[in-house]
mmCIF file of C-alpha atoms and ligand atoms in Angstrom:
data_model
loop_
_atom_site.group_PDB
_atom_site.id
_atom_site.type_symbol
_atom_site.label_atom_id
_atom_site.label_comp_id
_atom_site.label_asym_id
_atom_site.label_seq_id
_atom_site.Cartn_x
_atom_site.Cartn_y
_atom_site.Cartn_z
ATOM 1 C CA UNK A 8 130.783 163.708 46.883
ATOM 2 C CA UNK A 9 132.733 161.336 44.686
ATOM 3 C CA UNK A 10 136.519 161.408 44.267
ATOM 4 C CA UNK A 11 136.338 163.413 40.979
ATOM 5 C CA UNK A 12 134.018 166.101 42.577
ATOM 6 C CA UNK A 13 136.284 166.318 45.601
ATOM 7 C CA UNK A 14 139.366 167.123 43.529
ATOM 8 C CA UNK A 15 137.431 169.731 41.469
ATOM 9 C CA UNK A 16 136.103 171.638 44.525
ATOM 10 C CA UNK A 17 139.522 171.389 46.178
ATOM 11 C CA UNK A 18 141.191 172.879 43.152
ATOM 12 C CA UNK A 19 138.589 175.614 42.901
ATOM 13 C CA UNK A 20 139.230 176.375 46.580
ATOM 14 C CA UNK A 21 142.938 176.540 45.961
ATOM 15 C CA UNK A 22 142.416 178.767 42.962
ATOM 16 C CA UNK A 23 140.329 181.204 45.069
ATOM 17 C CA UNK A 24 143.051 181.301 47.767
ATOM 18 C CA UNK A 25 145.661 181.954 45.135
ATOM 19 C CA UNK A 26 143.637 184.699 43.632
ATOM 20 C CA UNK A 27 143.204 186.534 46.955
ATOM 21 C CA UNK A 28 146.597 187.003 48.489
ATOM 22 C CA UNK A 29 145.911 190.519 49.650
ATOM 23 C CA UNK A 30 142.868 189.238 51.607
ATOM 24 C CA UNK A 31 145.034 186.601 53.338
ATOM 25 C CA UNK A 32 147.732 189.183 54.074
ATOM 26 C CA UNK A 33 145.170 191.409 55.791
ATOM 27 C CA UNK A 34 144.157 188.513 58.136
ATOM 28 C CA UNK A 35 147.710 187.516 58.972
ATOM 29 C CA UNK A 36 148.981 188.505 62.412
ATOM 30 C CA UNK A 37 151.310 191.452 62.165
ATOM 31 C CA UNK A 38 154.594 191.464 64.113
ATOM 32 C CA UNK A 39 153.952 195.094 65.231
ATOM 33 C CA UNK A 40 151.989 195.001 68.522
ATOM 34 C CA UNK A 41 149.498 197.667 69.479
ATOM 35 C CA UNK A 42 150.775 200.305 71.936
ATOM 36 C CA UNK A 43 148.932 199.494 75.213
ATOM 37 C CA UNK A 44 150.702 202.271 77.094
ATOM 38 C CA UNK A 45 152.988 199.756 78.854
ATOM 39 C CA UNK A 46 156.350 201.127 79.833
ATOM 40 C CA UNK A 47 159.337 199.421 81.334
ATOM 41 C CA UNK A 48 160.477 201.131 84.515
ATOM 42 C CA UNK A 49 163.244 199.196 86.290
ATOM 43 C CA UNK A 50 163.750 199.920 90.017
ATOM 44 C CA UNK A 51 166.391 198.842 92.520
ATOM 45 C CA UNK A 52 165.879 198.199 96.168
ATOM 46 C CA UNK A 53 168.241 200.169 98.200
ATOM 47 C CA UNK A 54 170.301 197.137 99.083
ATOM 48 C CA UNK A 55 171.030 196.566 95.396
ATOM 49 C CA UNK A 56 172.703 199.906 94.939
ATOM 50 C CA UNK A 57 176.471 200.671 94.982
ATOM 51 C CA UNK A 58 177.342 203.630 97.230
ATOM 52 C CA UNK A 59 176.962 204.467 100.871
ATOM 53 C CA UNK A 60 174.818 207.654 100.922
ATOM 54 C CA UNK A 61 171.391 207.969 99.345
ATOM 55 C CA UNK A 62 172.806 210.438 96.842
ATOM 56 C CA UNK A 63 175.523 207.929 95.765
ATOM 57 C CA UNK A 64 173.003 205.101 95.577
ATOM 58 C CA UNK A 65 170.592 207.228 93.502
ATOM 59 C CA UNK A 66 173.500 208.289 91.245
ATOM 60 C CA UNK A 67 174.122 204.576 90.690
ATOM 61 C CA UNK A 68 170.497 204.032 89.645
ATOM 62 C CA UNK A 69 170.796 206.827 87.203
ATOM 63 C CA UNK A 70 174.023 205.527 85.806
ATOM 64 C CA UNK A 71 172.181 202.283 84.834
ATOM 65 C CA UNK A 72 169.156 204.095 83.375
ATOM 66 C CA UNK A 73 167.063 202.707 86.303
ATOM 67 C CA UNK A 74 164.064 204.976 87.000
ATOM 68 C CA UNK A 75 162.847 203.772 90.485
ATOM 69 C CA UNK A 76 164.535 203.543 93.947
ATOM 70 C CA UNK A 77 162.777 201.326 96.567
ATOM 71 C CA UNK A 78 163.663 202.101 100.148
ATOM 72 C CA UNK A 79 162.447 200.246 103.221
ATOM 73 C CA UNK A 80 159.622 201.716 105.338
ATOM 74 C CA UNK A 81 161.688 202.099 108.466
ATOM 75 C CA UNK A 82 164.374 204.077 106.530
ATOM 76 C CA UNK A 83 161.651 206.272 104.897
ATOM 77 C CA UNK A 84 160.265 207.337 108.203
ATOM 78 C CA UNK A 85 163.530 207.700 110.110
ATOM 79 C CA UNK A 86 165.597 209.186 107.280
ATOM 80 C CA UNK A 87 162.917 211.050 105.478
ATOM 81 C CA UNK A 88 164.882 214.307 105.137
ATOM 82 C CA UNK A 89 167.940 212.561 103.734
ATOM 83 C CA UNK A 90 165.938 210.601 101.200
ATOM 84 C CA UNK A 91 163.858 213.686 100.175
ATOM 85 C CA UNK A 92 167.030 215.723 99.701
ATOM 86 C CA UNK A 93 168.731 212.990 97.650
ATOM 87 C CA UNK A 94 165.820 212.441 95.315
ATOM 88 C CA UNK A 95 165.007 216.119 94.795
ATOM 89 C CA UNK A 96 165.591 217.501 91.327
ATOM 90 C CA UNK A 97 166.250 214.107 89.705
ATOM 91 C CA UNK A 98 164.143 214.121 86.582
ATOM 92 C CA UNK A 99 164.511 210.403 85.654
ATOM 93 C CA UNK A 100 164.529 208.830 89.023
ATOM 94 C CA UNK A 101 161.638 208.558 91.442
ATOM 95 C CA UNK A 102 160.828 206.637 94.688
ATOM 96 C CA UNK A 103 159.043 203.490 93.452
ATOM 97 C CA UNK A 104 157.255 201.427 96.169
ATOM 98 C CA UNK A 105 158.214 201.363 99.868
ATOM 99 C CA UNK A 106 159.196 197.900 101.191
ATOM 100 C CA UNK A 107 157.241 197.146 104.421
ATOM 101 C CA UNK A 108 159.087 198.335 107.583
ATOM 102 C CA UNK A 109 156.035 198.435 109.875
ATOM 103 C CA UNK A 110 155.719 196.796 113.289
ATOM 104 C CA UNK A 111 153.095 194.207 114.296
ATOM 105 C CA UNK A 112 150.698 192.898 111.613
ATOM 106 C CA UNK A 113 147.191 193.597 110.368
ATOM 107 C CA UNK A 114 145.765 190.083 111.283
ATOM 108 C CA UNK A 115 147.337 190.161 114.855
ATOM 109 C CA UNK A 116 144.935 188.783 117.463
ATOM 110 C CA UNK A 117 146.862 190.682 120.113
ATOM 111 C CA UNK A 118 145.497 194.296 120.285
ATOM 112 C CA UNK A 119 149.000 195.619 121.196
ATOM 113 C CA UNK A 120 150.509 194.155 118.022
ATOM 114 C CA UNK A 121 147.543 195.420 115.956
ATOM 115 C CA UNK A 122 147.904 198.838 117.373
ATOM 116 C CA UNK A 123 151.611 198.795 116.633
ATOM 117 C CA UNK A 124 150.757 197.881 113.009
ATOM 118 C CA UNK A 125 148.104 200.584 112.665
ATOM 119 C CA UNK A 126 150.358 203.343 114.062
ATOM 120 C CA UNK A 127 153.595 202.416 112.292
ATOM 121 C CA UNK A 128 151.923 201.601 108.985
ATOM 122 C CA UNK A 129 150.028 204.877 108.856
ATOM 123 C CA UNK A 130 153.284 206.810 109.541
ATOM 124 C CA UNK A 131 154.942 204.986 106.571
ATOM 125 C CA UNK A 132 151.885 205.655 104.336
ATOM 126 C CA UNK A 133 152.038 209.332 105.167
ATOM 127 C CA UNK A 134 155.694 209.474 104.345
ATOM 128 C CA UNK A 135 155.175 207.487 101.195
ATOM 129 C CA UNK A 136 152.542 209.904 100.007
ATOM 130 C CA UNK A 137 154.742 212.918 100.828
ATOM 131 C CA UNK A 138 157.612 211.589 98.777
ATOM 132 C CA UNK A 139 155.452 210.539 95.748
ATOM 133 C CA UNK A 140 155.762 206.712 96.191
ATOM 134 C CA UNK A 141 153.441 204.348 94.306
ATOM 135 C CA UNK A 142 152.570 202.560 97.597
ATOM 136 C CA UNK A 143 153.631 200.661 100.693
ATOM 137 C CA UNK A 144 154.097 196.929 100.374
ATOM 138 C CA UNK A 145 152.598 194.778 103.047
ATOM 139 C CA UNK A 146 151.856 191.128 103.954
ATOM 140 C CA UNK A 147 148.672 190.353 105.993
ATOM 141 C CA UNK A 148 150.583 187.878 108.256
ATOM 142 C CA UNK A 149 153.898 186.042 107.888
ATOM 143 C CA UNK A 150 153.817 182.283 108.639
ATOM 144 C CA UNK A 151 154.778 181.990 112.313
ATOM 145 C CA UNK A 152 153.500 185.404 113.355
ATOM 146 C CA UNK A 153 151.386 184.700 116.563
ATOM 147 C CA UNK A 154 148.814 185.085 117.777
ATOM 148 C CA UNK A 155 147.108 185.378 114.412
ATOM 149 C CA UNK A 156 143.411 185.375 113.581
ATOM 150 C CA UNK A 157 142.192 182.119 112.172
ATOM 151 C CA UNK A 158 142.145 181.690 108.379
ATOM 152 C CA UNK A 159 138.378 181.719 107.955
ATOM 153 C CA UNK A 160 135.538 183.765 106.487
ATOM 154 C CA UNK A 161 135.213 186.039 109.462
ATOM 155 C CA UNK A 162 138.949 186.950 109.227
ATOM 156 C CA UNK A 163 138.621 187.480 105.439
ATOM 157 C CA UNK A 164 135.732 189.954 106.073
ATOM 158 C CA UNK A 165 137.735 191.619 108.890
ATOM 159 C CA UNK A 166 140.829 191.925 106.598
ATOM 160 C CA UNK A 167 138.775 193.533 103.894
ATOM 161 C CA UNK A 168 137.231 196.063 106.321
ATOM 162 C CA UNK A 169 140.607 196.924 107.814
ATOM 163 C CA UNK A 170 142.157 197.286 104.357
ATOM 164 C CA UNK A 171 139.240 199.483 103.259
ATOM 165 C CA UNK A 172 140.083 201.947 106.012
ATOM 166 C CA UNK A 173 143.844 201.798 105.377
ATOM 167 C CA UNK A 174 143.314 202.191 101.656
ATOM 168 C CA UNK A 175 141.114 205.234 102.105
ATOM 169 C CA UNK A 176 143.837 206.703 104.397
ATOM 170 C CA UNK A 177 146.434 205.970 101.635
ATOM 171 C CA UNK A 178 144.191 207.648 98.987
ATOM 172 C CA UNK A 179 143.988 210.804 101.172
ATOM 173 C CA UNK A 180 147.774 210.797 101.306
ATOM 174 C CA UNK A 181 148.028 210.366 97.559
ATOM 175 C CA UNK A 182 149.432 206.774 97.623
ATOM 176 C CA UNK A 183 148.326 203.094 98.076
ATOM 177 C CA UNK A 184 148.958 200.022 100.155
ATOM 178 C CA UNK A 185 150.229 197.015 98.086
ATOM 179 C CA UNK A 186 149.489 193.449 99.121
ATOM 180 C CA UNK A 187 152.268 191.046 98.408
ATOM 181 C CA UNK A 188 151.581 187.333 98.032
ATOM 182 C CA UNK A 189 154.555 185.228 99.241
ATOM 183 C CA UNK A 190 155.399 181.533 98.909
ATOM 184 C CA UNK A 191 153.755 179.048 101.281
ATOM 185 C CA UNK A 192 156.779 178.806 103.611
ATOM 186 C CA UNK A 193 156.687 182.566 104.270
ATOM 187 C CA UNK A 194 152.973 183.303 104.169
ATOM 188 C CA UNK A 195 150.497 180.525 103.924
ATOM 189 C CA UNK A 196 147.699 183.002 104.196
ATOM 190 C CA UNK A 197 148.338 184.764 100.897
ATOM 191 C CA UNK A 198 150.208 182.933 98.147
ATOM 192 C CA UNK A 199 148.615 183.830 94.768
ATOM 193 C CA UNK A 200 148.392 187.014 92.871
ATOM 194 C CA UNK A 201 144.738 186.247 92.024
ATOM 195 C CA UNK A 202 143.906 185.823 95.754
ATOM 196 C CA UNK A 203 145.509 189.207 96.455
ATOM 197 C CA UNK A 204 143.584 190.764 93.598
ATOM 198 C CA UNK A 205 140.318 189.408 94.962
ATOM 199 C CA UNK A 206 141.069 191.002 98.332
ATOM 200 C CA UNK A 207 141.720 194.288 96.504
ATOM 201 C CA UNK A 208 138.231 194.019 94.894
ATOM 202 C CA UNK A 209 136.544 193.068 98.130
ATOM 203 C CA UNK A 210 138.248 195.885 100.145
ATOM 204 C CA UNK A 211 136.458 198.371 97.858
ATOM 205 C CA UNK A 212 139.043 201.058 98.010
ATOM 206 C CA UNK A 213 141.214 202.532 95.197
ATOM 207 C CA UNK A 214 144.021 202.664 97.779
ATOM 208 C CA UNK A 215 144.272 198.854 98.027
ATOM 209 C CA UNK A 216 146.489 197.266 95.370
ATOM 210 C CA UNK A 217 148.574 194.138 94.897
ATOM 211 C CA UNK A 218 151.809 193.032 93.301
ATOM 212 C CA UNK A 219 153.568 190.001 91.846
ATOM 213 C CA UNK A 220 157.056 188.825 92.939
ATOM 214 C CA UNK A 221 158.602 186.551 90.333
ATOM 215 C CA UNK A 222 160.441 184.697 93.232
ATOM 216 C CA UNK A 223 157.341 183.946 95.150
ATOM 217 C CA UNK A 224 155.350 183.240 91.920
ATOM 218 C CA UNK A 225 156.906 179.712 92.036
ATOM 219 C CA UNK A 226 153.459 179.167 93.656
ATOM 220 C CA UNK A 227 151.632 180.025 90.433
ATOM 221 C CA UNK A 228 150.837 177.687 87.551
ATOM 222 C CA UNK A 229 151.360 180.493 84.988
ATOM 223 C CA UNK A 230 153.070 183.854 85.242
ATOM 224 C CA UNK A 231 150.917 185.179 82.499
ATOM 225 C CA UNK A 232 147.637 184.137 84.069
ATOM 226 C CA UNK A 233 148.720 185.221 87.575
ATOM 227 C CA UNK A 234 149.518 188.781 86.570
ATOM 228 C CA UNK A 235 146.530 189.010 84.164
ATOM 229 C CA UNK A 236 144.260 188.034 87.028
ATOM 230 C CA UNK A 237 145.158 191.253 88.804
ATOM 231 C CA UNK A 238 145.364 193.332 85.610
ATOM 232 C CA UNK A 239 146.311 196.967 85.404
ATOM 233 C CA UNK A 240 143.388 197.780 87.771
ATOM 234 C CA UNK A 241 145.038 196.152 90.774
ATOM 235 C CA UNK A 242 148.649 195.505 89.858
ATOM 236 C CA UNK A 243 150.826 198.239 91.419
ATOM 237 C CA UNK A 244 154.344 196.752 91.623
ATOM 238 C CA UNK A 245 156.585 193.850 90.665
ATOM 239 C CA UNK A 246 159.573 192.309 92.398
ATOM 240 C CA UNK A 247 162.061 190.346 90.350
ATOM 241 C CA UNK A 248 164.860 187.947 91.177
ATOM 242 C CA UNK A 249 166.550 184.883 89.589
ATOM 243 C CA UNK A 250 164.296 181.958 89.632
ATOM 244 C CA UNK A 251 166.296 179.195 91.406
ATOM 245 C CA UNK A 252 168.282 181.062 94.104
ATOM 246 C CA UNK A 253 166.601 184.461 94.404
ATOM 247 C CA UNK A 254 169.684 186.299 93.217
ATOM 248 C CA UNK A 255 170.232 188.754 90.284
ATOM 249 C CA UNK A 256 168.076 187.947 87.190
ATOM 250 C CA UNK A 257 170.484 186.051 84.891
ATOM 251 C CA UNK A 258 172.484 184.419 87.632
ATOM 252 C CA UNK A 259 170.335 181.283 87.307
ATOM 253 C CA UNK A 260 170.956 181.087 83.512
ATOM 254 C CA UNK A 261 168.208 179.540 81.445
ATOM 255 C CA UNK A 262 165.797 179.424 84.344
ATOM 256 C CA UNK A 263 165.609 183.168 84.352
ATOM 257 C CA UNK A 264 162.845 183.530 81.795
ATOM 258 C CA UNK A 265 160.245 186.262 82.506
ATOM 259 C CA UNK A 266 158.836 186.402 78.949
ATOM 260 C CA UNK A 267 155.364 185.071 79.865
ATOM 261 C CA UNK A 268 154.972 187.449 82.739
ATOM 262 C CA UNK A 269 156.380 190.433 80.711
ATOM 263 C CA UNK A 270 153.916 189.573 77.933
ATOM 264 C CA UNK A 271 151.065 189.922 80.359
ATOM 265 C CA UNK A 272 152.381 193.318 81.675
ATOM 266 C CA UNK A 273 152.766 194.604 78.168
ATOM 267 C CA UNK A 274 149.303 193.543 77.091
ATOM 268 C CA UNK A 275 147.663 195.088 80.118
ATOM 269 C CA UNK A 276 149.492 198.295 79.657
ATOM 270 C CA UNK A 277 151.521 198.111 82.923
ATOM 271 C CA UNK A 278 153.502 201.243 83.555
ATOM 272 C CA UNK A 279 154.570 200.819 87.234
ATOM 273 C CA UNK A 280 157.905 199.537 88.428
ATOM 274 C CA UNK A 281 159.750 196.141 88.140
ATOM 275 C CA UNK A 282 162.053 196.219 91.119
ATOM 276 C CA UNK A 283 165.118 194.011 91.946
ATOM 277 C CA UNK A 284 164.680 192.299 95.333
ATOM 278 C CA UNK A 285 167.363 189.697 95.528
ATOM 279 C CA UNK A 286 170.789 188.602 96.718
ATOM 280 C CA UNK A 287 173.944 187.989 94.725
ATOM 281 C CA UNK A 288 175.769 184.885 93.463
ATOM 282 C CA UNK A 289 178.556 186.702 91.779
ATOM 283 C CA UNK A 290 180.020 190.229 92.063
ATOM 284 C CA UNK A 291 177.080 192.679 92.171
ATOM 285 C CA UNK A 292 179.234 195.294 90.309
ATOM 286 C CA UNK A 293 178.782 193.113 87.229
ATOM 287 C CA UNK A 294 175.655 191.150 88.066
ATOM 288 C CA UNK A 295 173.286 194.066 88.712
ATOM 289 C CA UNK A 296 173.981 195.923 85.481
ATOM 290 C CA UNK A 297 173.782 192.594 83.611
ATOM 291 C CA UNK A 298 170.341 191.932 85.301
ATOM 292 C CA UNK A 299 168.995 195.316 84.249
ATOM 293 C CA UNK A 300 170.160 194.599 80.694
ATOM 294 C CA UNK A 301 168.593 191.115 80.748
ATOM 295 C CA UNK A 302 165.246 192.621 81.917
ATOM 296 C CA UNK A 303 165.402 195.160 79.089
ATOM 297 C CA UNK A 304 166.095 192.442 76.471
ATOM 298 C CA UNK A 305 163.313 190.110 77.686
ATOM 299 C CA UNK A 306 160.898 193.046 77.845
ATOM 300 C CA UNK A 307 161.629 193.892 74.224
ATOM 301 C CA UNK A 308 161.237 190.238 73.217
ATOM 302 C CA UNK A 309 157.988 189.587 75.161
HETATM 303 MG MG1 LIG B 14 159.068 190.663 97.266
#
């Protein structure tokens, strides 16, 4: 093609484009995103709530428009009647997930510790089901818990078998167990959301789920990819904290950006809870409501 032909065909192309604006408009990305069914449900761990009694703490949640309350497993079992009575009749507040609270651990090599785990975890799972919780959060083994089974293939297979049984028990009780990956200092065994999701798949039980915790997700290379790797099929809960000091979202300023993770949650149609698990830098009376507002703003922006 010589120079003259090049200009002629280029001009023809430009004319064709100019003549078809409606075609271009129909191909352009629209700002309105499809409704995937994703819903923002903010939850507070009990320790984030103002008030002494469960009723006061739940009133506090409702005053902020928070829809989930996350108690610890020990509290749930030992103060079940108080918690049940306090949550009863609240239309816009439910028990979200239950945070651990069991004794022993599932990968204990000591039968006494394993038995303690099995017994206490099943009691929490029964209580969680009875109160309508989304699931009981657990870690396979914290770094430093001894004696622990070795991190090898046989242990992985054992973990999946044990979780299958526990997951089926949870299903019978109308709830789930939720694997939480932590950072390497706290749980070298399970650090990545994708690794937790793979265990869910291999445990072959609808009662085995996983979660992401934005604090521990410092281990991940991408919030978006990490949460997408679990997807709506396995992702059952989210913990959130500021990203430098594990305090209220917003207390670490610009670092507290959750947009990539929230975009994944919205695209997959996530409708479970995002629960504050964190300390305080400033006065929680101001910082907690501000954190809830920041989560709402970033959810809308994502
Ligand atoms: Mg957590």
